[in-house]
mmCIF file of C-alpha atoms (C1' of nucleotides) in Angstrom:
data_model
loop_
_atom_site.group_PDB
_atom_site.id
_atom_site.type_symbol
_atom_site.label_atom_id
_atom_site.label_comp_id
_atom_site.label_asym_id
_atom_site.label_seq_id
_atom_site.Cartn_x
_atom_site.Cartn_y
_atom_site.Cartn_z
ATOM 1 C CA UNK A 1 111.594 81.737 119.150
ATOM 2 C CA UNK A 2 108.187 80.051 118.908
ATOM 3 C CA UNK A 3 106.531 83.248 117.745
ATOM 4 C CA UNK A 4 108.874 83.549 114.796
ATOM 5 C CA UNK A 5 108.185 79.981 113.794
ATOM 6 C CA UNK A 6 104.400 79.903 113.880
ATOM 7 C CA UNK A 7 104.341 78.293 117.277
ATOM 8 C CA UNK A 8 101.771 80.605 118.805
ATOM 9 C CA UNK A 9 100.300 77.891 120.977
ATOM 10 C CA UNK A 10 103.668 76.940 122.372
ATOM 11 C CA UNK A 11 104.454 80.593 123.059
ATOM 12 C CA UNK A 12 101.136 80.992 124.866
ATOM 13 C CA UNK A 13 101.682 77.899 126.991
ATOM 14 C CA UNK A 14 105.156 79.020 128.026
ATOM 15 C CA UNK A 15 103.885 82.462 128.873
ATOM 16 C CA UNK A 16 101.181 80.952 131.084
ATOM 17 C CA UNK A 17 103.834 78.980 132.934
ATOM 18 C CA UNK A 18 105.884 82.050 133.766
ATOM 19 C CA UNK A 19 105.686 82.769 137.499
ATOM 20 C CA UNK A 20 105.808 86.534 137.372
ATOM 21 C CA UNK A 21 105.916 87.947 133.821
ATOM 22 C CA UNK A 22 107.206 91.501 133.610
ATOM 23 C CA UNK A 23 106.372 94.130 130.987
ATOM 24 C CA UNK A 24 108.934 92.705 128.557
ATOM 25 C CA UNK A 25 107.396 89.230 128.761
ATOM 26 C CA UNK A 26 103.940 90.660 128.105
ATOM 27 C CA UNK A 27 105.206 92.740 125.227
ATOM 28 C CA UNK A 28 106.947 89.733 123.721
ATOM 29 C CA UNK A 29 103.697 87.809 123.803
ATOM 30 C CA UNK A 30 101.852 90.734 122.227
ATOM 31 C CA UNK A 31 104.519 90.912 119.498
ATOM 32 C CA UNK A 32 104.114 87.185 118.841
ATOM 33 C CA UNK A 33 100.386 87.677 118.402
ATOM 34 C CA UNK A 34 100.674 90.660 116.040
ATOM 35 C CA UNK A 35 103.390 88.937 114.015
ATOM 36 C CA UNK A 36 100.975 86.080 113.430
ATOM 37 C CA UNK A 37 97.956 88.253 112.581
ATOM 38 C CA UNK A 38 96.120 87.647 115.870
ATOM 39 C CA UNK A 39 95.360 91.308 116.276
ATOM 40 C CA UNK A 40 92.248 91.066 118.431
ATOM 41 C CA UNK A 41 94.056 88.870 120.922
ATOM 42 C CA UNK A 42 97.020 91.229 120.955
ATOM 43 C CA UNK A 43 94.714 94.083 121.970
ATOM 44 C CA UNK A 44 93.085 91.917 124.653
ATOM 45 C CA UNK A 45 96.439 91.128 126.192
ATOM 46 C CA UNK A 46 97.463 94.760 126.039
ATOM 47 C CA UNK A 47 94.416 95.805 128.079
ATOM 48 C CA UNK A 48 95.034 92.937 130.471
ATOM 49 C CA UNK A 49 98.617 93.997 130.961
ATOM 50 C CA UNK A 50 97.683 97.616 131.330
ATOM 51 C CA UNK A 51 94.517 97.489 133.455
ATOM 52 C CA UNK A 52 94.834 94.321 135.510
ATOM 53 C CA UNK A 53 98.560 94.150 136.027
ATOM 54 C CA UNK A 54 99.414 97.846 135.958
ATOM 55 C CA UNK A 55 102.533 97.204 133.918
ATOM 56 C CA UNK A 56 104.072 100.070 131.988
ATOM 57 C CA UNK A 57 104.014 99.890 128.212
ATOM 58 C CA UNK A 58 107.114 101.032 126.349
ATOM 59 C CA UNK A 59 107.869 101.846 122.702
ATOM 60 C CA UNK A 60 107.876 98.153 121.785
ATOM 61 C CA UNK A 61 104.458 97.606 123.294
ATOM 62 C CA UNK A 62 102.990 100.674 121.643
ATOM 63 C CA UNK A 63 104.508 99.775 118.295
ATOM 64 C CA UNK A 64 102.865 96.347 118.392
ATOM 65 C CA UNK A 65 99.513 97.673 119.611
ATOM 66 C CA UNK A 66 99.396 100.351 116.947
ATOM 67 C CA UNK A 67 100.133 97.693 114.374
ATOM 68 C CA UNK A 68 97.124 95.747 115.656
ATOM 69 C CA UNK A 69 94.902 98.860 115.468
ATOM 70 C CA UNK A 70 96.140 99.555 111.921
ATOM 71 C CA UNK A 71 95.316 96.140 110.651
ATOM 72 C CA UNK A 72 91.905 96.107 112.301
ATOM 73 C CA UNK A 73 91.122 99.641 111.141
ATOM 74 C CA UNK A 74 90.327 100.659 114.712
ATOM 75 C CA UNK A 75 90.542 104.439 114.628
ATOM 76 C CA UNK A 76 88.967 104.968 118.037
ATOM 77 C CA UNK A 77 91.250 102.552 119.855
ATOM 78 C CA UNK A 78 94.176 103.864 117.876
ATOM 79 C CA UNK A 79 93.481 107.402 119.039
ATOM 80 C CA UNK A 80 93.295 106.231 122.628
ATOM 81 C CA UNK A 81 96.658 104.535 122.245
ATOM 82 C CA UNK A 82 97.993 107.732 120.700
ATOM 83 C CA UNK A 83 96.908 109.545 123.865
ATOM 84 C CA UNK A 84 98.687 107.001 126.057
ATOM 85 C CA UNK A 85 101.808 107.338 123.930
ATOM 86 C CA UNK A 86 101.845 111.103 124.476
ATOM 87 C CA UNK A 87 101.330 110.703 128.207
ATOM 88 C CA UNK A 88 104.055 108.088 128.492
ATOM 89 C CA UNK A 89 106.652 110.536 127.202
ATOM 90 C CA UNK A 90 108.002 108.299 124.433
ATOM 91 C CA UNK A 91 106.187 110.094 121.645
ATOM 92 C CA UNK A 92 109.370 111.000 119.826
ATOM 93 C CA UNK A 93 110.344 107.486 118.810
ATOM 94 C CA UNK A 94 110.629 106.818 115.109
ATOM 95 C CA UNK A 95 109.092 103.349 115.397
ATOM 96 C CA UNK A 96 106.102 104.526 117.382
ATOM 97 C CA UNK A 97 105.551 107.582 115.226
ATOM 98 C CA UNK A 98 105.782 105.630 111.981
ATOM 99 C CA UNK A 99 103.289 103.167 113.406
ATOM 100 C CA UNK A 100 100.992 106.077 114.293
ATOM 101 C CA UNK A 101 101.158 107.401 110.720
ATOM 102 C CA UNK A 102 100.403 103.913 109.436
ATOM 103 C CA UNK A 103 97.517 103.491 111.865
ATOM 104 C CA UNK A 104 95.877 106.793 110.860
ATOM 105 C CA UNK A 105 96.535 106.035 107.210
ATOM 106 C CA UNK A 106 94.919 102.607 107.338
ATOM 107 C CA UNK A 107 91.963 104.093 109.250
ATOM 108 C CA UNK A 108 91.518 106.742 106.555
ATOM 109 C CA UNK A 109 92.210 109.752 108.799
ATOM 110 C CA UNK A 110 94.123 111.958 106.382
ATOM 111 C CA UNK A 111 94.555 115.012 108.611
ATOM 112 C CA UNK A 112 95.865 112.907 111.471
ATOM 113 C CA UNK A 113 98.501 110.927 109.589
ATOM 114 C CA UNK A 114 99.778 114.018 107.838
ATOM 115 C CA UNK A 115 99.858 115.890 111.144
ATOM 116 C CA UNK A 116 101.839 113.191 112.939
ATOM 117 C CA UNK A 117 104.239 112.879 110.030
ATOM 118 C CA UNK A 118 104.873 116.636 109.797
ATOM 119 C CA UNK A 119 105.634 116.846 113.512
ATOM 120 C CA UNK A 120 108.125 114.007 113.469
ATOM 121 C CA UNK A 121 111.598 115.146 114.375
ATOM 122 C CA UNK A 122 113.360 112.051 113.147
ATOM 123 C CA UNK A 123 112.250 110.336 109.957
ATOM 124 C CA UNK A 124 113.709 107.454 108.026
ATOM 125 C CA UNK A 125 112.910 105.427 104.905
ATOM 126 C CA UNK A 126 110.167 103.519 106.710
ATOM 127 C CA UNK A 127 108.436 106.721 107.836
ATOM 128 C CA UNK A 128 108.384 108.015 104.258
ATOM 129 C CA UNK A 129 107.210 104.680 102.948
ATOM 130 C CA UNK A 130 104.356 104.667 105.461
ATOM 131 C CA UNK A 131 103.378 108.155 104.345
ATOM 132 C CA UNK A 132 103.259 107.023 100.708
ATOM 133 C CA UNK A 133 101.239 103.989 101.762
ATOM 134 C CA UNK A 134 98.778 106.164 103.674
ATOM 135 C CA UNK A 135 98.118 108.394 100.671
ATOM 136 C CA UNK A 136 97.832 105.366 98.427
ATOM 137 C CA UNK A 137 95.348 103.640 100.724
ATOM 138 C CA UNK A 138 93.184 106.712 100.620
ATOM 139 C CA UNK A 139 93.255 106.874 96.816
ATOM 140 C CA UNK A 140 95.402 109.993 96.787
ATOM 141 C CA UNK A 141 97.500 108.628 93.951
ATOM 142 C CA UNK A 142 98.657 111.973 92.630
ATOM 143 C CA UNK A 143 99.980 112.878 96.064
ATOM 144 C CA UNK A 144 101.930 109.584 96.134
ATOM 145 C CA UNK A 145 103.689 110.431 92.878
ATOM 146 C CA UNK A 146 104.313 114.011 93.921
ATOM 147 C CA UNK A 147 105.938 113.009 97.213
ATOM 148 C CA UNK A 148 107.888 110.201 95.589
ATOM 149 C CA UNK A 149 109.376 112.611 93.038
ATOM 150 C CA UNK A 150 110.568 114.857 95.847
ATOM 151 C CA UNK A 151 112.062 111.961 97.777
ATOM 152 C CA UNK A 152 115.561 110.843 97.002
ATOM 153 C CA UNK A 153 117.636 109.119 99.627
ATOM 154 C CA UNK A 154 114.567 108.913 101.853
ATOM 155 C CA UNK A 155 113.050 106.183 99.728
ATOM 156 C CA UNK A 156 114.183 102.580 99.622
ATOM 157 C CA UNK A 157 113.077 99.570 97.627
ATOM 158 C CA UNK A 158 109.945 99.098 99.713
ATOM 159 C CA UNK A 159 108.446 102.256 98.213
ATOM 160 C CA UNK A 160 108.163 100.872 94.697
ATOM 161 C CA UNK A 161 105.181 98.628 95.321
ATOM 162 C CA UNK A 162 103.157 101.595 96.553
ATOM 163 C CA UNK A 163 104.300 103.969 93.821
ATOM 164 C CA UNK A 164 103.487 101.443 91.085
ATOM 165 C CA UNK A 165 100.092 100.920 92.665
ATOM 166 C CA UNK A 166 99.513 104.694 92.425
ATOM 167 C CA UNK A 167 100.470 104.646 88.738
ATOM 168 C CA UNK A 168 98.053 101.773 88.176
ATOM 169 C CA UNK A 169 95.312 103.656 90.012
ATOM 170 C CA UNK A 170 95.861 106.616 87.690
ATOM 171 C CA UNK A 171 96.466 104.357 84.636
ATOM 172 C CA UNK A 172 99.496 106.433 83.721
ATOM 173 C CA UNK A 173 101.597 103.987 81.764
ATOM 174 C CA UNK A 174 104.333 106.475 80.866
ATOM 175 C CA UNK A 175 105.049 107.390 84.459
ATOM 176 C CA UNK A 176 104.668 103.752 85.418
ATOM 177 C CA UNK A 177 107.427 102.864 82.977
ATOM 178 C CA UNK A 178 109.637 105.566 84.447
ATOM 179 C CA UNK A 179 109.153 104.161 87.915
ATOM 180 C CA UNK A 180 109.799 100.668 86.554
ATOM 181 C CA UNK A 181 113.085 101.866 85.028
ATOM 182 C CA UNK A 182 114.052 103.615 88.223
ATOM 183 C CA UNK A 183 113.412 100.390 90.107
ATOM 184 C CA UNK A 184 115.747 98.495 87.778
ATOM 185 C CA UNK A 185 118.387 101.225 87.882
ATOM 186 C CA UNK A 186 118.431 100.984 91.628
ATOM 187 C CA UNK A 187 119.142 97.306 91.408
ATOM 188 C CA UNK A 188 115.607 96.020 91.912
ATOM 189 C CA UNK A 189 115.362 92.377 90.909
ATOM 190 C CA UNK A 190 112.940 89.517 91.385
ATOM 191 C CA UNK A 191 110.723 91.002 94.045
ATOM 192 C CA UNK A 192 107.350 89.269 93.967
ATOM 193 C CA UNK A 193 105.508 92.337 95.256
ATOM 194 C CA UNK A 194 106.970 94.751 92.733
ATOM 195 C CA UNK A 195 106.503 92.274 89.918
ATOM 196 C CA UNK A 196 102.861 91.690 90.845
ATOM 197 C CA UNK A 197 102.334 95.441 90.910
ATOM 198 C CA UNK A 198 103.967 95.724 87.481
ATOM 199 C CA UNK A 199 101.748 93.035 85.955
ATOM 200 C CA UNK A 200 98.731 94.844 87.375
ATOM 201 C CA UNK A 201 99.949 98.247 86.179
ATOM 202 C CA UNK A 202 100.548 97.194 82.581
ATOM 203 C CA UNK A 203 97.317 95.185 82.438
ATOM 204 C CA UNK A 204 95.288 98.129 83.757
ATOM 205 C CA UNK A 205 96.916 100.393 81.171
ATOM 206 C CA UNK A 206 95.829 98.034 78.395
ATOM 207 C CA UNK A 207 99.291 96.730 77.498
ATOM 208 C CA UNK A 208 98.198 93.238 78.369
ATOM 209 C CA UNK A 209 100.655 91.451 76.086
ATOM 210 C CA UNK A 210 103.517 93.185 77.805
ATOM 211 C CA UNK A 211 102.024 92.276 81.179
ATOM 212 C CA UNK A 212 101.884 88.677 80.026
ATOM 213 C CA UNK A 213 105.512 88.695 78.872
ATOM 214 C CA UNK A 214 106.551 90.157 82.189
ATOM 215 C CA UNK A 215 104.492 87.554 84.038
ATOM 216 C CA UNK A 216 106.214 84.795 82.083
ATOM 217 C CA UNK A 217 109.591 86.018 83.283
ATOM 218 C CA UNK A 218 108.648 86.150 86.927
ATOM 219 C CA UNK A 219 110.362 83.372 88.833
ATOM 220 C CA UNK A 220 108.459 83.396 92.109
ATOM 221 C CA UNK A 221 104.731 83.905 91.698
ATOM 222 C CA UNK A 222 102.195 83.880 94.450
ATOM 223 C CA UNK A 223 98.415 84.090 94.435
ATOM 224 C CA UNK A 224 98.495 87.869 94.050
ATOM 225 C CA UNK A 225 100.767 87.710 90.992
ATOM 226 C CA UNK A 226 98.319 85.247 89.457
ATOM 227 C CA UNK A 227 95.318 87.332 90.393
ATOM 228 C CA UNK A 228 96.856 90.352 88.700
ATOM 229 C CA UNK A 229 97.254 88.350 85.496
ATOM 230 C CA UNK A 230 93.820 86.696 85.704
ATOM 231 C CA UNK A 231 92.076 89.965 86.343
ATOM 232 C CA UNK A 232 94.237 91.653 83.697
ATOM 233 C CA UNK A 233 92.922 89.306 81.004
ATOM 234 C CA UNK A 234 89.386 89.808 82.259
ATOM 235 C CA UNK A 235 89.709 93.587 82.147
ATOM 236 C CA UNK A 236 91.032 93.431 78.618
ATOM 237 C CA UNK A 237 88.159 91.340 77.320
ATOM 238 C CA UNK A 238 90.113 88.071 77.173
ATOM 239 C CA UNK A 239 88.001 85.902 79.416
ATOM 240 C CA UNK A 240 89.131 82.557 77.957
ATOM 241 C CA UNK A 241 92.719 83.310 78.814
ATOM 242 C CA UNK A 242 91.734 84.451 82.269
ATOM 243 C CA UNK A 243 90.095 81.083 82.915
ATOM 244 C CA UNK A 244 93.092 79.267 81.469
ATOM 245 C CA UNK A 245 95.341 81.163 83.847
ATOM 246 C CA UNK A 246 93.133 80.175 86.748
ATOM 247 C CA UNK A 247 93.328 76.510 85.773
ATOM 248 C CA UNK A 248 97.098 76.739 85.394
ATOM 249 C CA UNK A 249 97.466 78.353 88.767
ATOM 250 C CA UNK A 250 95.455 75.691 90.550
ATOM 251 C CA UNK A 251 96.394 72.563 88.625
ATOM 252 C CA UNK A 252 99.951 73.151 87.504
ATOM 253 C CA UNK A 253 101.271 75.319 90.311
ATOM 254 C CA UNK A 254 99.074 74.031 93.105
ATOM 255 C CA UNK A 255 98.417 77.534 94.352
ATOM 256 C CA UNK A 256 95.259 78.010 96.396
ATOM 257 C CA UNK A 257 92.954 80.643 94.894
ATOM 258 C CA UNK A 258 91.545 83.237 97.247
ATOM 259 C CA UNK A 259 88.528 85.536 97.525
ATOM 260 C CA UNK A 260 89.890 87.891 94.894
ATOM 261 C CA UNK A 261 90.815 85.141 92.402
ATOM 262 C CA UNK A 262 87.143 84.287 92.085
ATOM 263 C CA UNK A 263 86.111 87.857 91.422
ATOM 264 C CA UNK A 264 88.333 87.735 88.319
ATOM 265 C CA UNK A 265 87.080 84.294 87.332
ATOM 266 C CA UNK A 266 83.366 85.053 87.703
ATOM 267 C CA UNK A 267 83.750 88.376 85.979
ATOM 268 C CA UNK A 268 85.525 86.608 83.104
ATOM 269 C CA UNK A 269 82.629 84.143 82.800
ATOM 270 C CA UNK A 270 80.235 87.046 82.719
ATOM 271 C CA UNK A 271 82.146 88.710 79.852
ATOM 272 C CA UNK A 272 82.114 85.602 77.685
ATOM 273 C CA UNK A 273 78.640 84.440 78.717
ATOM 274 C CA UNK A 274 79.673 81.132 80.275
ATOM 275 C CA UNK A 275 76.636 80.862 82.530
ATOM 276 C CA UNK A 276 76.877 77.205 83.530
ATOM 277 C CA UNK A 277 80.610 77.287 84.028
ATOM 278 C CA UNK A 278 80.239 80.455 86.089
ATOM 279 C CA UNK A 279 77.718 78.709 88.306
ATOM 280 C CA UNK A 280 80.119 75.808 88.747
ATOM 281 C CA UNK A 281 82.899 78.124 89.810
ATOM 282 C CA UNK A 282 80.534 79.893 92.166
ATOM 283 C CA UNK A 283 79.555 76.626 93.849
ATOM 284 C CA UNK A 284 83.123 75.312 93.945
ATOM 285 C CA UNK A 285 84.236 78.394 95.842
ATOM 286 C CA UNK A 286 82.718 77.274 99.100
ATOM 287 C CA UNK A 287 82.515 73.534 98.401
ATOM 288 C CA UNK A 288 86.003 72.887 97.085
ATOM 289 C CA UNK A 289 88.011 75.809 98.329
ATOM 290 C CA UNK A 290 86.128 76.809 101.482
ATOM 291 C CA UNK A 291 86.245 80.471 100.561
ATOM 292 C CA UNK A 292 83.487 82.652 101.890
ATOM 293 C CA UNK A 293 81.254 83.912 99.086
ATOM 294 C CA UNK A 294 81.075 87.697 99.253
ATOM 295 C CA UNK A 295 79.000 90.529 97.889
ATOM 296 C CA UNK A 296 81.364 90.927 94.925
ATOM 297 C CA UNK A 297 80.816 87.316 93.867
ATOM 298 C CA UNK A 298 77.042 87.653 94.113
ATOM 299 C CA UNK A 299 77.259 90.824 92.058
ATOM 300 C CA UNK A 300 79.224 88.982 89.363
ATOM 301 C CA UNK A 301 76.573 86.239 89.345
ATOM 302 C CA UNK A 302 73.757 88.766 88.971
ATOM 303 C CA UNK A 303 75.706 90.335 86.107
ATOM 304 C CA UNK A 304 76.470 86.967 84.512
ATOM 305 C CA UNK A 305 72.888 85.735 84.516
ATOM 306 C CA UNK A 306 71.428 89.136 83.679
ATOM 307 C CA UNK A 307 73.606 89.476 80.588
ATOM 308 C CA UNK A 308 72.640 85.944 79.538
ATOM 309 C CA UNK A 309 68.957 86.830 79.623
ATOM 310 C CA UNK A 310 68.232 84.881 82.790
ATOM 311 C CA UNK A 311 66.665 87.764 84.647
ATOM 312 C "C1'" DA B 1 111.362 92.245 121.876
ATOM 313 C "C1'" DT B 2 110.064 97.100 117.625
ATOM 314 C "C1'" DA B 3 107.522 100.101 112.127
ATOM 315 C "C1'" DG B 4 106.649 99.927 105.781
ATOM 316 C "C1'" DG B 5 105.092 97.538 99.747
ATOM 317 C "C1'" DG B 6 101.360 94.261 95.434
ATOM 318 C "C1'" DT B 7 95.498 91.545 93.585
ATOM 319 C "C1'" DT B 8 89.014 93.050 94.393
ATOM 320 C "C1'" DA B 9 82.188 93.357 91.329
ATOM 321 C "C1'" DG B 10 78.597 97.193 89.243
#
DNA sequence: ATAGGGTTAG
């Protein structure tokens, strides 16, 4: 109950009070941690449970631990967990196997995720979606489209974000439109993830005005939707509008920009030679927004000042 | 008590 409502501390305290927590209690705590993005801690507790308390992990435990490995990109640990899964005799569980595919996919191990997927006896929409996601994460966009075309009932609405991302990666606007239509035909409607992917797709394909019209119709926008639009203007040589979008996002909508927002903003400044304003944005990143300045931002600043003759 | 989707410099 606390874990589902961001009460990680409360969940921890209650767990510590338990006189003799069994494997289900431990697993519940691990699930709370993964659900709230505390992946390192989740792994720590797993090893604790396993090594110090000799409790037996089940499919729920392994699912959560594999999720932690996926999100941390820990291939080595993930493989070890895979070994434990095989030894435990619950290898043929659709949750665990889908998590394994996802783990190998997010770690970039193409042979492994394909191998696990091919050997799965039972597959469902999530398994197929994870496979698409794995190919997409490894820039195998053509494979994503090929598999998606062969899928019918196996796919559900979750697949569309990934497939649209693949179309954007290939800048194939015609196929992107087809997928867009298919999404609508299947009753897709007002999904912030799909709509963000659509804005990005059309912007990347150069149909920026259409992207803008679509963006205007979106009801629920989050920072990623805005980033897609901001970066879309930047990519299409419309830096002023990119900066206007950024201002709108922050001042009108009160949405906090993130690391990626500033890549679009600084790159926009570089394109329209706004050196001083670019510097101000660069400084405000850490001062006003407490966002860590990364290599991409420094690169934009080098570009910005280099283009302006300030070698 | 369980798994999956979207934004990123040169």
